[in-house]
């Protein structure tokens, strides 16, 4: 069950840090016995048009809590922002936080094209501004069997898609990461085909859980986590949650996906979290929450990462062993 709470709070981004938000939240969780208090900055000050694209500010904020998470602890933000997969900044888990340090994500535009009534190149702020920002605490499960629980901040992708008005031919949504080897030095080596691409079926893209994400822990996305805008698809393995998106295309055919192209046998298009279907080289039955130290016990992985109630209906007539 989803509980939606909305409220407006006017704090300037400079007045909050991820750490204080995190600590306040833990304090609140302890006292109220639940997850869900938080706010992302909302200050739309009369920014001159010429400067609008180098800042990101929003007038509204909201909190969206998944009560299914119960009292599961949030992952330490230190861990969630320093143990990353982001090959554009290196293949090691501790590479992105170092190599993305000088990446300047703003200004940022997103190209919208394909089977859609409102194509164009949108400034990120213009794409987001008409919508309500929400904070959502989601489990996030990498295909490599580590996981985390993160308060993301963003807009349900479906709301933006509705505004862009896809045509009746649009069956899929494709996403593309920035390709700029000078700014993303990992792209100087062809470890995977560049740019990183991903895709969702239209109903998956429209599902209320799918979040076009701009922040985490009450602040903007750190570069290593996919600044300034990424996808978070919590019932799928982490690689579907593509970072630093510069293009969203509406297509009739199933679009290519980076890991599926690179290794079809190991990574399918759907990639729903499924403890019953092992990766060819390891079990998917259990996972390790990051941030808990070396001896953290592995916990059972949940089907659809625990979001079965919200998403299983989309796959009811599909053999999930075949469509992995
Ligand atoms: N562009 C791009 N997006 C990406 C990746 C990447 O290498 N490049 N890695 C993916 C993988 S495998 C995971 S698990 C998540 C990791 O997100 P995090 O660093 O915020 O935990 O990002 C996904 N999105
Ligand atoms: Mo991953």
mmCIF file of C-alpha atoms and ligand atoms in Angstrom:
data_model
loop_
_atom_site.group_PDB
_atom_site.id
_atom_site.type_symbol
_atom_site.label_atom_id
_atom_site.label_comp_id
_atom_site.label_asym_id
_atom_site.label_seq_id
_atom_site.Cartn_x
_atom_site.Cartn_y
_atom_site.Cartn_z
ATOM 1 C CA UNK A 1 0.000 0.000 0.000
ATOM 2 C CA UNK A 2 1.221 3.456 -0.834
ATOM 3 C CA UNK A 3 0.692 6.357 1.440
ATOM 4 C CA UNK A 4 1.090 9.753 -0.114
ATOM 5 C CA UNK A 5 1.705 12.788 1.992
ATOM 6 C CA UNK A 6 2.334 16.137 0.475
ATOM 7 C CA UNK A 7 3.404 19.357 2.052
ATOM 8 C CA UNK A 8 5.261 22.485 1.125
ATOM 9 C CA UNK A 9 8.394 23.494 2.927
ATOM 10 C CA UNK A 10 10.582 26.393 1.986
ATOM 11 C CA UNK A 11 14.186 25.746 2.818
ATOM 12 C CA UNK A 12 17.008 27.024 0.690
ATOM 13 C CA UNK A 13 19.162 24.195 -0.669
ATOM 14 C CA UNK A 14 22.205 25.730 1.007
ATOM 15 C CA UNK A 15 20.564 25.417 4.403
ATOM 16 C CA UNK A 16 20.287 21.657 4.389
ATOM 17 C CA UNK A 17 22.872 18.961 4.048
ATOM 18 C CA UNK A 18 22.260 15.279 3.461
ATOM 19 C CA UNK A 19 23.687 14.577 6.896
ATOM 20 C CA UNK A 20 21.333 16.808 8.848
ATOM 21 C CA UNK A 21 18.318 15.541 6.963
ATOM 22 C CA UNK A 22 19.444 11.982 7.602
ATOM 23 C CA UNK A 23 19.976 12.555 11.298
ATOM 24 C CA UNK A 24 16.660 14.368 11.670
ATOM 25 C CA UNK A 25 14.967 11.506 9.933
ATOM 26 C CA UNK A 26 16.511 8.881 12.153
ATOM 27 C CA UNK A 27 15.480 10.895 15.173
ATOM 28 C CA UNK A 28 11.960 11.102 13.798
ATOM 29 C CA UNK A 29 11.855 7.407 12.975
ATOM 30 C CA UNK A 30 12.928 6.576 16.476
ATOM 31 C CA UNK A 31 10.258 8.756 18.047
ATOM 32 C CA UNK A 32 7.408 8.049 15.656
ATOM 33 C CA UNK A 33 8.290 4.483 14.751
ATOM 34 C CA UNK A 34 7.969 5.026 11.032
ATOM 35 C CA UNK A 35 9.704 6.235 7.933
ATOM 36 C CA UNK A 36 8.753 9.263 6.014
ATOM 37 C CA UNK A 37 9.573 12.714 7.283
ATOM 38 C CA UNK A 38 11.672 14.783 4.992
ATOM 39 C CA UNK A 39 11.672 17.575 2.571
ATOM 40 C CA UNK A 40 13.716 18.691 -0.322
ATOM 41 C CA UNK A 41 14.462 22.294 -0.718
ATOM 42 C CA UNK A 42 11.887 24.326 -2.479
ATOM 43 C CA UNK A 43 12.833 27.827 -3.340
ATOM 44 C CA UNK A 44 11.881 29.364 -6.601
ATOM 45 C CA UNK A 45 13.357 32.766 -6.298
ATOM 46 C CA UNK A 46 13.015 35.141 -9.198
ATOM 47 C CA UNK A 47 15.923 33.672 -11.078
ATOM 48 C CA UNK A 48 16.859 35.655 -14.182
ATOM 49 C CA UNK A 49 16.128 33.605 -17.278
ATOM 50 C CA UNK A 50 19.771 33.652 -18.317
ATOM 51 C CA UNK A 51 20.749 31.867 -15.126
ATOM 52 C CA UNK A 52 17.834 29.506 -14.834
ATOM 53 C CA UNK A 53 19.588 26.628 -16.508
ATOM 54 C CA UNK A 54 22.554 26.585 -14.169
ATOM 55 C CA UNK A 55 20.446 26.106 -11.077
ATOM 56 C CA UNK A 56 17.763 23.699 -10.044
ATOM 57 C CA UNK A 57 15.020 24.948 -7.803
ATOM 58 C CA UNK A 58 11.529 23.764 -7.123
ATOM 59 C CA UNK A 59 8.486 25.307 -5.562
ATOM 60 C CA UNK A 60 6.848 22.232 -4.156
ATOM 61 C CA UNK A 61 7.905 19.262 -2.149
ATOM 62 C CA UNK A 62 6.301 16.122 -0.935
ATOM 63 C CA UNK A 63 6.936 12.957 0.979
ATOM 64 C CA UNK A 64 5.930 9.567 -0.248
ATOM 65 C CA UNK A 65 6.304 6.663 2.081
ATOM 66 C CA UNK A 66 6.140 2.962 1.406
ATOM 67 C CA UNK A 67 4.728 1.434 4.534
ATOM 68 C CA UNK A 68 5.846 -1.980 3.279
ATOM 69 C CA UNK A 69 9.332 -0.935 4.335
ATOM 70 C CA UNK A 70 8.209 -0.892 7.944
ATOM 71 C CA UNK A 71 11.106 0.057 10.112
ATOM 72 C CA UNK A 72 13.883 -1.010 7.774
ATOM 73 C CA UNK A 73 16.845 1.218 8.400
ATOM 74 C CA UNK A 74 17.977 3.688 5.790
ATOM 75 C CA UNK A 75 21.412 2.989 4.384
ATOM 76 C CA UNK A 76 24.117 5.264 5.747
ATOM 77 C CA UNK A 77 24.378 8.039 3.109
ATOM 78 C CA UNK A 78 28.149 7.776 3.346
ATOM 79 C CA UNK A 79 27.930 4.218 1.970
ATOM 80 C CA UNK A 80 25.257 4.947 -0.640
ATOM 81 C CA UNK A 81 27.328 7.796 -2.065
ATOM 82 C CA UNK A 82 30.768 6.165 -2.047
ATOM 83 C CA UNK A 83 30.104 2.573 -3.181
ATOM 84 C CA UNK A 84 28.833 3.050 -6.729
ATOM 85 C CA UNK A 85 28.426 1.504 -10.140
ATOM 86 C CA UNK A 86 28.930 4.210 -12.751
ATOM 87 C CA UNK A 87 31.267 2.949 -15.470
ATOM 88 C CA UNK A 88 31.486 6.403 -17.058
ATOM 89 C CA UNK A 89 33.706 7.246 -14.074
ATOM 90 C CA UNK A 90 35.549 3.939 -13.733
ATOM 91 C CA UNK A 91 34.698 0.297 -13.176
ATOM 92 C CA UNK A 92 35.649 0.059 -9.485
ATOM 93 C CA UNK A 93 33.036 0.679 -6.777
ATOM 94 C CA UNK A 94 35.184 3.414 -5.271
ATOM 95 C CA UNK A 95 36.123 5.040 -8.621
ATOM 96 C CA UNK A 96 33.023 7.211 -9.288
ATOM 97 C CA UNK A 97 33.180 9.217 -6.056
ATOM 98 C CA UNK A 98 36.763 10.219 -6.934
ATOM 99 C CA UNK A 99 36.564 10.538 -10.718
ATOM 100 C CA UNK A 100 33.222 12.386 -10.795
ATOM 101 C CA UNK A 101 34.358 14.981 -8.278
ATOM 102 C CA UNK A 102 34.844 17.721 -10.880
ATOM 103 C CA UNK A 103 31.885 16.838 -13.093
ATOM 104 C CA UNK A 104 29.662 19.902 -13.527
ATOM 105 C CA UNK A 105 26.129 18.611 -14.216
ATOM 106 C CA UNK A 106 24.428 21.961 -14.843
ATOM 107 C CA UNK A 107 23.224 23.330 -17.186
ATOM 108 C CA UNK A 108 21.557 20.137 -18.428
ATOM 109 C CA UNK A 109 19.140 19.440 -21.243
ATOM 110 C CA UNK A 110 17.109 16.349 -22.017
ATOM 111 C CA UNK A 111 16.168 15.567 -25.634
ATOM 112 C CA UNK A 112 12.675 14.132 -26.067
ATOM 113 C CA UNK A 113 12.049 12.387 -29.373
ATOM 114 C CA UNK A 114 10.385 9.549 -31.249
ATOM 115 C CA UNK A 115 6.694 8.694 -31.008
ATOM 116 C CA UNK A 116 5.630 11.752 -29.007
ATOM 117 C CA UNK A 117 3.494 14.849 -29.595
ATOM 118 C CA UNK A 118 5.794 17.216 -27.686
ATOM 119 C CA UNK A 119 9.364 16.469 -28.792
ATOM 120 C CA UNK A 120 12.185 18.907 -28.213
ATOM 121 C CA UNK A 121 15.254 19.700 -26.198
ATOM 122 C CA UNK A 122 14.114 20.633 -22.715
ATOM 123 C CA UNK A 123 16.105 22.377 -20.057
ATOM 124 C CA UNK A 124 15.985 19.976 -17.094
ATOM 125 C CA UNK A 125 14.314 22.554 -14.893
ATOM 126 C CA UNK A 126 11.575 23.161 -17.476
ATOM 127 C CA UNK A 127 10.972 19.434 -17.765
ATOM 128 C CA UNK A 128 10.543 19.075 -13.992
ATOM 129 C CA UNK A 129 9.075 22.370 -12.836
ATOM 130 C CA UNK A 130 5.358 21.744 -13.500
ATOM 131 C CA UNK A 131 5.465 18.655 -11.285
ATOM 132 C CA UNK A 132 5.454 17.891 -7.585
ATOM 133 C CA UNK A 133 8.715 16.592 -6.195
ATOM 134 C CA UNK A 134 8.270 13.569 -3.980
ATOM 135 C CA UNK A 135 10.516 11.780 -1.577
ATOM 136 C CA UNK A 136 10.284 8.010 -1.717
ATOM 137 C CA UNK A 137 12.097 5.490 0.403
ATOM 138 C CA UNK A 138 12.875 2.521 -1.820
ATOM 139 C CA UNK A 139 14.879 -0.660 -1.542
ATOM 140 C CA UNK A 140 17.473 -0.745 -4.326
ATOM 141 C CA UNK A 141 19.018 -4.083 -5.358
ATOM 142 C CA UNK A 142 22.067 -4.409 -7.618
ATOM 143 C CA UNK A 143 22.322 -7.544 -9.746
ATOM 144 C CA UNK A 144 25.625 -8.181 -7.918
ATOM 145 C CA UNK A 145 23.613 -9.021 -4.771
ATOM 146 C CA UNK A 146 24.246 -5.887 -2.731
ATOM 147 C CA UNK A 147 21.423 -3.556 -1.800
ATOM 148 C CA UNK A 148 20.504 -0.378 0.011
ATOM 149 C CA UNK A 149 17.481 1.552 1.308
ATOM 150 C CA UNK A 150 17.502 5.146 0.081
ATOM 151 C CA UNK A 151 15.189 8.163 0.334
ATOM 152 C CA UNK A 152 15.133 9.299 -3.291
ATOM 153 C CA UNK A 153 13.600 12.574 -4.441
ATOM 154 C CA UNK A 154 11.993 12.941 -7.832
ATOM 155 C CA UNK A 155 8.893 12.966 -9.977
ATOM 156 C CA UNK A 156 7.003 9.842 -11.044
ATOM 157 C CA UNK A 157 8.145 9.357 -14.644
ATOM 158 C CA UNK A 158 4.550 8.642 -15.687
ATOM 159 C CA UNK A 159 3.486 12.199 -14.868
ATOM 160 C CA UNK A 160 6.137 13.605 -17.171
ATOM 161 C CA UNK A 161 5.299 11.085 -19.901
ATOM 162 C CA UNK A 162 1.638 12.122 -19.796
ATOM 163 C CA UNK A 163 2.625 15.742 -20.294
ATOM 164 C CA UNK A 164 4.852 14.821 -23.263
ATOM 165 C CA UNK A 165 1.941 12.930 -24.864
ATOM 166 C CA UNK A 166 3.339 9.801 -26.497
ATOM 167 C CA UNK A 167 1.530 8.660 -29.647
ATOM 168 C CA UNK A 168 -0.401 5.386 -29.783
ATOM 169 C CA UNK A 169 2.648 3.834 -31.522
ATOM 170 C CA UNK A 170 4.797 4.320 -28.439
ATOM 171 C CA UNK A 171 5.214 0.884 -26.837
ATOM 172 C CA UNK A 172 8.558 1.456 -25.085
ATOM 173 C CA UNK A 173 10.587 4.272 -23.552
ATOM 174 C CA UNK A 174 14.342 4.416 -24.209
ATOM 175 C CA UNK A 175 16.911 6.330 -22.165
ATOM 176 C CA UNK A 176 20.438 7.462 -22.959
ATOM 177 C CA UNK A 177 23.293 8.687 -20.747
ATOM 178 C CA UNK A 178 25.536 11.617 -21.693
ATOM 179 C CA UNK A 179 28.447 10.681 -23.954
ATOM 180 C CA UNK A 180 31.322 13.086 -23.322
ATOM 181 C CA UNK A 181 34.666 11.363 -22.665
ATOM 182 C CA UNK A 182 36.286 14.649 -21.599
ATOM 183 C CA UNK A 183 33.782 15.020 -18.777
ATOM 184 C CA UNK A 184 33.270 11.293 -18.173
ATOM 185 C CA UNK A 185 36.802 9.900 -18.376
ATOM 186 C CA UNK A 186 35.714 6.265 -18.022
ATOM 187 C CA UNK A 187 34.318 6.573 -21.570
ATOM 188 C CA UNK A 188 37.865 6.797 -22.957
ATOM 189 C CA UNK A 189 38.038 3.029 -22.558
ATOM 190 C CA UNK A 190 35.498 0.883 -24.357
ATOM 191 C CA UNK A 191 34.663 -1.391 -21.399
ATOM 192 C CA UNK A 192 31.002 -1.287 -22.473
ATOM 193 C CA UNK A 193 29.449 0.278 -25.589
ATOM 194 C CA UNK A 194 28.867 4.023 -25.090
ATOM 195 C CA UNK A 195 26.593 5.756 -24.487
ATOM 196 C CA UNK A 196 24.948 3.671 -21.746
ATOM 197 C CA UNK A 197 21.356 2.994 -22.840
ATOM 198 C CA UNK A 198 18.322 1.502 -21.106
ATOM 199 C CA UNK A 199 14.656 0.928 -21.760
ATOM 200 C CA UNK A 200 11.299 0.116 -20.221
ATOM 201 C CA UNK A 201 8.016 -1.127 -21.597
ATOM 202 C CA UNK A 202 5.415 1.665 -21.574
ATOM 203 C CA UNK A 203 3.416 0.184 -18.684
ATOM 204 C CA UNK A 204 6.615 -0.138 -16.623
ATOM 205 C CA UNK A 205 7.562 3.450 -17.384
ATOM 206 C CA UNK A 206 4.062 4.580 -16.378
ATOM 207 C CA UNK A 207 4.007 2.527 -13.159
ATOM 208 C CA UNK A 208 3.709 4.798 -10.152
ATOM 209 C CA UNK A 209 6.894 3.379 -8.580
ATOM 210 C CA UNK A 210 9.128 4.491 -11.475
ATOM 211 C CA UNK A 211 10.844 7.662 -10.360
ATOM 212 C CA UNK A 212 12.678 10.228 -12.473
ATOM 213 C CA UNK A 213 15.122 11.091 -9.728
ATOM 214 C CA UNK A 214 16.886 14.358 -8.941
ATOM 215 C CA UNK A 215 17.936 13.861 -5.354
ATOM 216 C CA UNK A 216 18.643 11.568 -2.449
ATOM 217 C CA UNK A 217 18.749 12.097 1.326
ATOM 218 C CA UNK A 218 17.010 15.439 0.901
ATOM 219 C CA UNK A 219 19.627 16.942 -1.369
ATOM 220 C CA UNK A 220 20.492 16.917 -5.054
ATOM 221 C CA UNK A 221 22.021 13.774 -6.515
ATOM 222 C CA UNK A 222 25.768 13.596 -5.963
ATOM 223 C CA UNK A 223 27.640 13.249 -9.260
ATOM 224 C CA UNK A 224 28.598 9.643 -8.538
ATOM 225 C CA UNK A 225 24.927 8.709 -8.081
ATOM 226 C CA UNK A 226 23.890 10.038 -11.485
ATOM 227 C CA UNK A 227 23.570 13.815 -11.333
ATOM 228 C CA UNK A 228 21.600 15.689 -12.312
ATOM 229 C CA UNK A 229 18.852 13.237 -13.305
ATOM 230 C CA UNK A 230 18.547 9.451 -13.277
ATOM 231 C CA UNK A 231 15.959 6.718 -13.224
ATOM 232 C CA UNK A 232 15.078 4.663 -10.145
ATOM 233 C CA UNK A 233 13.087 1.509 -10.935
ATOM 234 C CA UNK A 234 12.979 -0.219 -7.554
ATOM 235 C CA UNK A 235 11.620 -3.656 -8.573
ATOM 236 C CA UNK A 236 14.368 -4.171 -11.169
ATOM 237 C CA UNK A 237 18.081 -4.815 -10.820
ATOM 238 C CA UNK A 238 20.088 -1.632 -10.337
ATOM 239 C CA UNK A 239 21.506 -1.443 -13.855
ATOM 240 C CA UNK A 240 18.043 -0.553 -15.224
ATOM 241 C CA UNK A 241 18.252 2.681 -13.184
ATOM 242 C CA UNK A 242 20.252 4.626 -15.776
ATOM 243 C CA UNK A 243 22.177 7.703 -14.639
ATOM 244 C CA UNK A 244 22.815 11.188 -16.067
ATOM 245 C CA UNK A 245 20.056 10.973 -18.692
ATOM 246 C CA UNK A 246 20.272 13.235 -21.777
ATOM 247 C CA UNK A 247 17.685 11.590 -24.030
ATOM 248 C CA UNK A 248 14.264 9.987 -23.592
ATOM 249 C CA UNK A 249 12.841 8.395 -26.753
ATOM 250 C CA UNK A 250 9.426 6.880 -27.347
ATOM 251 C CA UNK A 251 9.669 3.814 -29.568
ATOM 252 C CA UNK A 252 7.547 1.159 -31.177
ATOM 253 C CA UNK A 253 10.247 -1.540 -30.888
ATOM 254 C CA UNK A 254 11.944 -2.808 -27.740
ATOM 255 C CA UNK A 255 15.022 -0.567 -27.350
ATOM 256 C CA UNK A 256 18.583 -1.822 -26.800
ATOM 257 C CA UNK A 257 19.894 -1.972 -23.223
ATOM 258 C CA UNK A 258 23.596 -1.790 -22.431
ATOM 259 C CA UNK A 259 23.983 -4.959 -20.324
ATOM 260 C CA UNK A 260 21.660 -6.941 -22.564
ATOM 261 C CA UNK A 261 23.758 -5.961 -25.606
ATOM 262 C CA UNK A 262 27.006 -6.719 -23.779
ATOM 263 C CA UNK A 263 25.945 -10.110 -22.445
ATOM 264 C CA UNK A 264 22.543 -11.367 -23.557
ATOM 265 C CA UNK A 265 22.827 -14.652 -21.694
ATOM 266 C CA UNK A 266 23.403 -13.002 -18.322
ATOM 267 C CA UNK A 267 21.199 -9.898 -18.571
ATOM 268 C CA UNK A 268 17.713 -9.768 -20.043
ATOM 269 C CA UNK A 269 15.553 -6.810 -21.033
ATOM 270 C CA UNK A 270 13.201 -7.141 -18.056
ATOM 271 C CA UNK A 271 15.697 -7.783 -15.251
ATOM 272 C CA UNK A 272 13.072 -7.882 -12.533
ATOM 273 C CA UNK A 273 14.518 -8.749 -9.122
ATOM 274 C CA UNK A 274 13.811 -12.457 -8.778
ATOM 275 C CA UNK A 275 15.334 -14.674 -6.080
ATOM 276 C CA UNK A 276 14.032 -17.750 -7.958
ATOM 277 C CA UNK A 277 16.082 -17.111 -11.099
ATOM 278 C CA UNK A 278 19.814 -17.160 -10.453
ATOM 279 C CA UNK A 279 22.376 -15.224 -12.435
ATOM 280 C CA UNK A 280 24.375 -17.778 -14.503
ATOM 281 C CA UNK A 281 27.397 -17.117 -12.271
ATOM 282 C CA UNK A 282 25.833 -16.592 -8.819
ATOM 283 C CA UNK A 283 22.708 -17.011 -6.710
ATOM 284 C CA UNK A 284 20.149 -14.222 -6.475
ATOM 285 C CA UNK A 285 18.479 -15.691 -3.376
ATOM 286 C CA UNK A 286 20.163 -13.389 -0.856
ATOM 287 C CA UNK A 287 21.678 -9.942 -0.670
ATOM 288 C CA UNK A 288 24.030 -7.869 1.449
ATOM 289 C CA UNK A 289 22.979 -4.405 2.614
ATOM 290 C CA UNK A 290 25.877 -2.008 2.138
ATOM 291 C CA UNK A 291 27.033 0.285 4.928
ATOM 292 C CA UNK A 292 26.808 -2.339 7.639
ATOM 293 C CA UNK A 293 30.431 -3.466 7.770
ATOM 294 C CA UNK A 294 32.237 -6.561 6.565
ATOM 295 C CA UNK A 295 30.315 -9.132 8.586
ATOM 296 C CA UNK A 296 26.803 -8.021 7.714
ATOM 297 C CA UNK A 297 24.515 -11.020 7.446
ATOM 298 C CA UNK A 298 22.988 -11.686 4.061
ATOM 299 C CA UNK A 299 19.221 -11.298 3.997
ATOM 300 C CA UNK A 300 16.723 -13.026 1.693
ATOM 301 C CA UNK A 301 15.985 -11.213 -1.560
ATOM 302 C CA UNK A 302 12.285 -10.551 -2.112
ATOM 303 C CA UNK A 303 10.461 -11.203 -5.356
ATOM 304 C CA UNK A 304 10.223 -7.961 -7.359
ATOM 305 C CA UNK A 305 12.418 -6.585 -4.570
ATOM 306 C CA UNK A 306 9.359 -6.507 -2.276
ATOM 307 C CA UNK A 307 7.118 -4.593 -4.704
ATOM 308 C CA UNK A 308 5.165 -7.622 -5.931
ATOM 309 C CA UNK A 309 1.812 -6.120 -4.999
ATOM 310 C CA UNK A 310 2.425 -3.032 -7.147
ATOM 311 C CA UNK A 311 4.052 -4.665 -10.197
ATOM 312 C CA UNK A 312 3.335 -8.393 -10.512
ATOM 313 C CA UNK A 313 0.172 -7.719 -12.543
ATOM 314 C CA UNK A 314 2.278 -6.379 -15.411
ATOM 315 C CA UNK A 315 3.904 -9.796 -15.840
ATOM 316 C CA UNK A 316 1.032 -12.153 -15.020
ATOM 317 C CA UNK A 317 1.061 -13.801 -18.466
ATOM 318 C CA UNK A 318 4.842 -13.998 -18.784
ATOM 319 C CA UNK A 319 7.266 -16.796 -17.956
ATOM 320 C CA UNK A 320 9.747 -14.928 -15.760
ATOM 321 C CA UNK A 321 12.423 -17.584 -16.322
ATOM 322 C CA UNK A 322 12.256 -16.929 -20.041
ATOM 323 C CA UNK A 323 11.799 -13.160 -19.741
ATOM 324 C CA UNK A 324 14.531 -12.646 -17.124
HETATM 325 N N1 LIG B 1 24.949 5.535 -17.042
HETATM 326 C C1 LIG B 1 25.073 4.564 -16.143
HETATM 327 N N2 LIG B 1 24.019 4.270 -15.348
HETATM 328 C C2 LIG B 1 24.123 3.282 -14.423
HETATM 329 C C3 LIG B 1 25.316 2.515 -14.301
HETATM 330 C C4 LIG B 1 26.421 2.858 -15.153
HETATM 331 O O1 LIG B 1 27.507 2.264 -15.110
HETATM 332 N N3 LIG B 1 26.251 3.879 -16.059
HETATM 333 N N4 LIG B 1 25.378 1.479 -13.396
HETATM 334 C C5 LIG B 1 24.096 0.879 -12.995
HETATM 335 C C6 LIG B 1 24.213 -0.096 -11.912
HETATM 336 S S1 LIG B 1 24.868 -1.617 -12.300
HETATM 337 C C7 LIG B 1 23.733 0.149 -10.656
HETATM 338 S S2 LIG B 1 23.719 -1.049 -9.471
HETATM 339 C C8 LIG B 1 23.267 1.500 -10.284
HETATM 340 C C9 LIG B 1 24.062 2.007 -9.104
HETATM 341 O O2 LIG B 1 23.529 3.189 -8.591
HETATM 342 P P1 LIG B 1 24.198 3.868 -7.318
HETATM 343 O O3 LIG B 1 25.639 4.124 -7.639
HETATM 344 O O4 LIG B 1 23.420 5.123 -7.087
HETATM 345 O O5 LIG B 1 24.067 2.892 -6.196
HETATM 346 O O6 LIG B 1 23.402 2.458 -11.337
HETATM 347 C C10 LIG B 1 23.066 1.949 -12.634
HETATM 348 N N5 LIG B 1 23.057 3.027 -13.612
HETATM 349 MO MO1 LIG B 2 24.332 -3.062 -10.554
#
